[in-house]
Amino acid sequence: MIVCVAVVGHQNNPLYIQSFTEADDALKLHHIVHCSLDVVDERVNNPRKSGPTLNETFLGLLYPTENYKVYGYLTNTKVKFIMVTTDLDVRDADVRSFFRRFHAAYVDAVSNPFHVPGKKITSKTFAESVSTIVKSFGFSSAI
Amino acid sequence: MQDYPEELQTPPVRLISLVGCPDLHPTISTHLLSDQPPIHTLAFPDLSKISFLLPPPSPNDSSEPPPSSPPPGIFKRDWLLKHRTKVPAVVAALFPSHHVSGDPAQWLQLCSDLDHLKAVTRSRNIKLVVIIVHSDSKDDINEDRMIALRKRAEVDSKYVVFVNPNDASELMQSLHRLRSFFSELANTYYKDEGRKVKTRIEKRTYNSTELNIRYCFKAAVYAEFLSDWIEALRFYEDAYNKLWEISGIPSRASSIQRLLEIKTIAEQLHFKISTLLLHSGKVTEAVTWFRQHITLYSRLVGEPDTEFLHWEWMSRQFSVFAELLETSSATSLTIPSLGLGTGNKPLTEWEFYPAYYYQLAANYLKQKRSSFEFMLSMYINADELEKTTESLVPSVYVGQYSRLREQVDVMVMQTVTDEEFLNNTIAEEKKHQDPLKMITLLKKAYESYSHAKAQRTSSFCAFQIAKEHYAMDDLEDAKKHFDSVASLYRREGWATLLWEVLGYLRELSRKHGTVKDYLEYSLEMAALPISSDFHMLSLRSQDCCPVGPATLEQREKIHNEVFNLVHEKSVLTSVEHGKELKVTGDNPVHLEIDLVSPLRLVLLASVAFHEQVIKPGMTTLITVSLLSHLPLTIELDQLEVQFNQPECNFIIMNAERLPSAMMEGDQHDNRVEQAPSLALSSNKWLRMTYQIKSDQSGKLECTSVIAKIRPNFTICCRAESPVSMDDLPLWKFEDHVETLPTKDPALAFSGLRSIQVEELDPEVDLTLSASTPALVGETFIVPVTVVSKGPDIHAGELKINLVDVRGGGLFSPRETEHIADSHHVELLGISCVEDGAESHLISDEEMKIKQSFGLISVPFLKSGESWSCKLQIKWHRPKPIMLYVSLGYSPLSNEPNAQKINVHRSLQIDGKPAVTIGHHFLLPFRWDPLLLSRTKANPPSDQSLSLPLNEPCVLVISARNCTEVPLQLVSMSIEADNDEIEEKSCSIQTASSNLVDRALLVPGEEFKKVFTVTSEINSSKIRLGNVLLRWKRYSRTKDQHDSNIASVLTTQRLPDVDIEFSPLIVCMESPPYAILGEPFTYFIKIKNQSKLLQEIKFSLADVQSFVISGSHDDTISILPKSEHILSYKLVPLASGMLQLPRFTLTSARYSASFQPSMAESTVFVFPSKPPCELAKNGDAGPETCGPVSTSLS
């Protein structure tokens, strides 16, 4: 289950962060998302030469914490997407497809002429579509 | 890691024992230890002591355990230690040689010792070496005795070694031999022991897995003794896997202790495995192994009561692995490329950082603490635990505990029940709680992450450290860490995280009793961009920050708390000091907000002048705008706007609060304005525009705006220009409507908080008058007049500056060596006019002059008075310059630092050449020499003039006045160069050296003077010299000034000329005029000056106006140095200016032809004899060469 998704801007500032958990660890998830930016930085700055992640937007598993797994995605405009899940066994393909749909939703949101680039995303439509994507996580690729 | 026993931490080292001859022990043991791999030594001075340390093995130990019942434990605690420190692989018995060869009593003693030793070693399969220590030669040892000794000792002959401690080289040799024997025998011993254990494993003569694990462990240890790491690893892994098999099976009653034992053993096995893997550089394998280890055992939580033990165990796994990873040199080299982990679970970068493990270790420790506290709270009689329980000690088996009971002089181990064990553990845990342990782990993680430049994660660790310090009431350390974390969150705009940190900081300052900090943190929290639709964070009470969740309601609550405190409606109680926190007259609070302060969110002051430049004394408008992001409206009592010129400061009073604010009005010297309301609502600019004026010139800058809320709370806010205002941190990422600080959008983008106040208008006239252009060479006078019209002039100072109009310097770099001439334009001096009559040069003290710069002080002038001076400027080259004159004076007093007023004037002056000097040469009339250089096919264009040798020439020098003023010429002459040493090559003569009447040259007019040049030497490039022309400006009035004007000398060099010998000269002679009808004679003389015969071809063309008699064309020969004269008789047929018949001459030798110019071959024909007498002059006829006269054309 996805417990948290975040869009992080150029200055590593949160543009959108939403947790999907009934439990009371939202703040902890914020910390996890914030810390994962270090891994994104490291992975972007020291790309593994032969690794499959070269020139790919999907950054893969960033790091495992006790109970969560954190995945990352970096768009061409250097906006970062972070996803935190509690599933221990996650298929890479699922995560990739999740990020693709998430990216599409993000593009739709920032294409709104009333959206100011670099500001937080407050669009309700975006929130709804993100929540739909999150809910369908794990099922979509099976279809 | 340091909690582990020493024998577990380091790889095992082989052990041998030395018995007897204690003198030699240090030598041998040092030698054995220094070699690689080292061998440890156990030394007994006396043979009899060995039985104490090596008791005969117990029957239980040697024989196979009963196969039916499982052993009471898996490992014995002291087994490893025993083999490392007590049970040697080899025993070396040292005997002095005289005991061997000595009397029978000694020999018997030796034999009995040896028997005794053998009994001990044989039972344990320990190898024996006999060392005989002899002092000198070994010849004295009886051979029979040696054989007997060998037999009794039952050792191979080579294991009887002789050592001579007195001979160094021999000793060294025997030591080496000993070492190889020891090594060999020890290896055999450990191999045998290992083989024994392995046989047991293979035979499976038992059915208990515990024993299997134990044997695997032992086999691994023996393999380690032999440095066979791969085998050791294999057996350790076997043991680990077997252990996992039994971990799920409940055995014996006490499951808590059982689980603990299994975990302890798993931990030790895992430690060994990780160490071996890391030592062999297999970092990826080690990390994968660790991950598997944690995955397996994290499930074995156990009973809820003992959960805390599990978390402690987990934490230890992580911290130990972190230490291993940190010390392992392999990690420092490279992190292996990712993706090497098991296929679907790739390893991430951080799993190779020790920091990651430290952090998780700390997390588990925290979990342990919370679960322990939770369990303790469930315990009803927790307080009584300590009293009832007695201490437990570790039992003989690893991971087991038992109680010591005293039973008639003997301590007996007694097993404990789970309940007893639990009570005891809890009591122990309560006693030995170590809060610093977690901080230590976090600090390690923090440092390691910082080292890896993972600043966010290291900040998170710092945050956790700070929380621990906070929990321990270590406020100083907590604040330090919280502050560093807060700055990162501020920078990156993580408002929710910042909220949490600030909540702690706020609570800290409350505990600490610092009102100012408390207010600052509270205000920042209240102004954070957390909106109401941010519906998250219903946080668990103990995990959440002390302030509560980040919501709009909470912000408003904090806001109200702050302003209640400020309004003195409430007081805060400091936890630490028990004192009350309040804002009162004794304890006023003053907050400073600068350009980088986080409190800019709370109050932002933008100040914009409506104009950029004003005159002193004029009023302009200033807009002061305030913005606050506090959630509720705040009411200010007064605002003080401060400038760098304190007299401009003004105060804005809130009209509603006027009475209370006025009470303490202590400074009434400043302007006081009133505003109807000073209410600042959230995220809305409060704009106020006021008039302002300044009398002082310079920069007027608004420095700060001080808001006062109630008498004892002030916020000083640095004023910011709208044009350069930075975005507000945190709020810049918010998607909210942004408004401008001023109503005028242009001002909002261009407004400045400073304004330039101009200088006072000068009330003085400064005139520069120079009507005409300056002439090169003369001393040009520029009069400067200062007239005071208004106030007096004090401490006046006149600065004069000459600047090239076209840029560039006023001197040419090439001429810098001639200092005198280096400046094209030079300020020579300044003369002062006093009382309009006397003028004198100002002394050097009063003025400072450099070539293009001058400074002169102006005397005190009363209103209406005037002062003037004259600048003397000299041009060396024609060049336009700009003359800048600036007068600085102070209108009020003579003080040096009084404000000065500056008046600037500038004047462009052209420097022009006064005269242009030209020249040309003339040969005598109708006198043409043949100059061979002219006949060349392509005469060079720049060829200098050629003059015939020994012939007089006419040089006409002309001087044209190219100015716009009349000039008076004083003299004109030609002077040879001074440096000309060579013999005079030509003579220049002139009629009069001085001009009788000074010639007046009006603009554009030309003056000519004629010189005769006769060359005497046939040489090329003759210098004629310089033309010296002395002139001055013509002034009609013969006043004093005129005489003062010195004449100016203009010099121009004449070009060089070539003197050439001419072989032929053609001279035409005709009368100056003719009369119609009257015949006259026309001679053409051809002179051959060469020494050769010249053949000349000539022709004379017919013309209509004359009748000619004489030969028309012919070829003649002229002898050397002789002259041939052609004579023609001509009768004019017409009158007027008539062309004589054209004469053409061709020299065959030089193939040069000559034809006189038209001008030369004309003659004027009178219609009749003129009435006046002209003949006298006319008779002079052709002798008109050298018309030495001065004429004005």
PDB file of C-alpha atoms in Angstrom, chain A residues 11-14 17-18 24 26-27 30-31 33-35 37-39 41-43 48 61-64 66 118-120 122, chain B residues 348-351 353 356 360 363 454-457 460 463 488-489 492-494 496-497 500 536-538 732-735 738:
ATOM      1  CA  GLN A  11      15.024  23.894  -4.211  1.00  0.00           C
ATOM      2  CA  ASN A  12      14.040  20.614  -2.600  1.00  0.00           C
ATOM      3  CA  ASN A  13      10.916  22.255  -1.341  1.00  0.00           C
ATOM      4  CA  PRO A  14       7.742  20.244  -1.153  1.00  0.00           C
ATOM      5  CA  ILE A  17       2.877  15.969  -0.208  1.00  0.00           C
ATOM      6  CA  GLN A  18       0.063  13.705   0.712  1.00  0.00           C
ATOM      7  CA  ASP A  24      -0.662   8.782  12.848  1.00  0.00           C
ATOM      8  CA  ALA A  26       2.336  11.512   8.741  1.00  0.00           C
ATOM      9  CA  LEU A  27       5.137  13.571  10.208  1.00  0.00           C
ATOM     10  CA  HIS A  30       7.498  13.736   5.850  1.00  0.00           C
ATOM     11  CA  HIS A  31      10.851  13.061   7.416  1.00  0.00           C
ATOM     12  CA  VAL A  33      10.473  11.868   2.120  1.00  0.00           C
ATOM     13  CA  HIS A  34      12.834  14.666   3.074  1.00  0.00           C
ATOM     14  CA  CYS A  35      15.684  12.289   3.874  1.00  0.00           C
ATOM     15  CA  LEU A  37      16.120  13.562  -1.239  1.00  0.00           C
ATOM     16  CA  ASP A  38      19.683  12.897  -0.136  1.00  0.00           C
ATOM     17  CA  VAL A  39      19.627   9.607  -1.975  1.00  0.00           C
ATOM     18  CA  ASP A  41      20.964  13.829  -4.929  1.00  0.00           C
ATOM     19  CA  GLU A  42      23.582  11.177  -4.560  1.00  0.00           C
ATOM     20  CA  ARG A  43      22.152   9.087  -7.344  1.00  0.00           C
ATOM     21  CA  ARG A  48      26.647   4.447 -11.892  1.00  0.00           C
ATOM     22  CA  LEU A  61      14.374   1.977  -4.757  1.00  0.00           C
ATOM     23  CA  LEU A  62      15.990   4.809  -2.868  1.00  0.00           C
ATOM     24  CA  TYR A  63      16.376   3.155   0.475  1.00  0.00           C
ATOM     25  CA  PRO A  64      14.613   0.725   2.720  1.00  0.00           C
ATOM     26  CA  GLU A  66      12.354  -0.309   8.906  1.00  0.00           C
ATOM     27  CA  GLY A 118       7.510  26.604  -8.578  1.00  0.00           C
ATOM     28  CA  LYS A 119       4.546  27.114  -6.290  1.00  0.00           C
ATOM     29  CA  LYS A 120       2.771  24.452  -4.375  1.00  0.00           C
ATOM     30  CA  THR A 122      -3.185  23.145  -4.657  1.00  0.00           C
TER      31      THR A 122
ATOM     32  CA  THR B 348      20.800   0.564  -2.233  1.00  0.00           C
ATOM     33  CA  GLU B 349      23.705   2.918  -1.645  1.00  0.00           C
ATOM     34  CA  TRP B 350      22.915   3.550   1.919  1.00  0.00           C
ATOM     35  CA  GLU B 351      23.079  -0.063   2.896  1.00  0.00           C
ATOM     36  CA  TYR B 353      27.023   3.261   4.832  1.00  0.00           C
ATOM     37  CA  TYR B 356      22.376   3.756   7.942  1.00  0.00           C
ATOM     38  CA  LEU B 360      18.424   2.081  12.590  1.00  0.00           C
ATOM     39  CA  ASN B 363      15.597   3.570  16.121  1.00  0.00           C
ATOM     40  CA  ALA B 454      23.750  13.629   3.098  1.00  0.00           C
ATOM     41  CA  GLN B 455      22.721  16.772   4.892  1.00  0.00           C
ATOM     42  CA  ARG B 456      19.032  16.044   5.171  1.00  0.00           C
ATOM     43  CA  THR B 457      19.452  12.660   6.745  1.00  0.00           C
ATOM     44  CA  PHE B 460      17.187  14.192  10.776  1.00  0.00           C
ATOM     45  CA  PHE B 463      16.860  16.291  15.188  1.00  0.00           C
ATOM     46  CA  LEU B 488      17.728  23.530   6.841  1.00  0.00           C
ATOM     47  CA  TYR B 489      13.972  23.175   6.940  1.00  0.00           C
ATOM     48  CA  GLU B 492      14.020  24.102   1.833  1.00  0.00           C
ATOM     49  CA  GLY B 493      10.572  25.191   2.831  1.00  0.00           C
ATOM     50  CA  TRP B 494       9.386  22.148   4.743  1.00  0.00           C
ATOM     51  CA  THR B 496       5.482  20.945   8.698  1.00  0.00           C
ATOM     52  CA  LEU B 497       8.887  19.695   9.715  1.00  0.00           C
ATOM     53  CA  GLU B 500       7.780  20.456  14.788  1.00  0.00           C
ATOM     54  CA  MET B 536      -3.090  15.961   8.268  1.00  0.00           C
ATOM     55  CA  LEU B 537      -1.111  15.356  11.368  1.00  0.00           C
ATOM     56  CA  SER B 538      -3.295  14.131  14.073  1.00  0.00           C
ATOM     57  CA  LYS B 732       7.349  32.022  -1.702  1.00  0.00           C
ATOM     58  CA  PHE B 733       6.324  28.453  -2.456  1.00  0.00           C
ATOM     59  CA  GLU B 734       2.738  29.023  -1.426  1.00  0.00           C
ATOM     60  CA  ASP B 735       0.114  29.361  -4.053  1.00  0.00           C
ATOM     61  CA  GLU B 738       0.705  38.178  -3.973  1.00  0.00           C
TER      62      GLU B 738
END
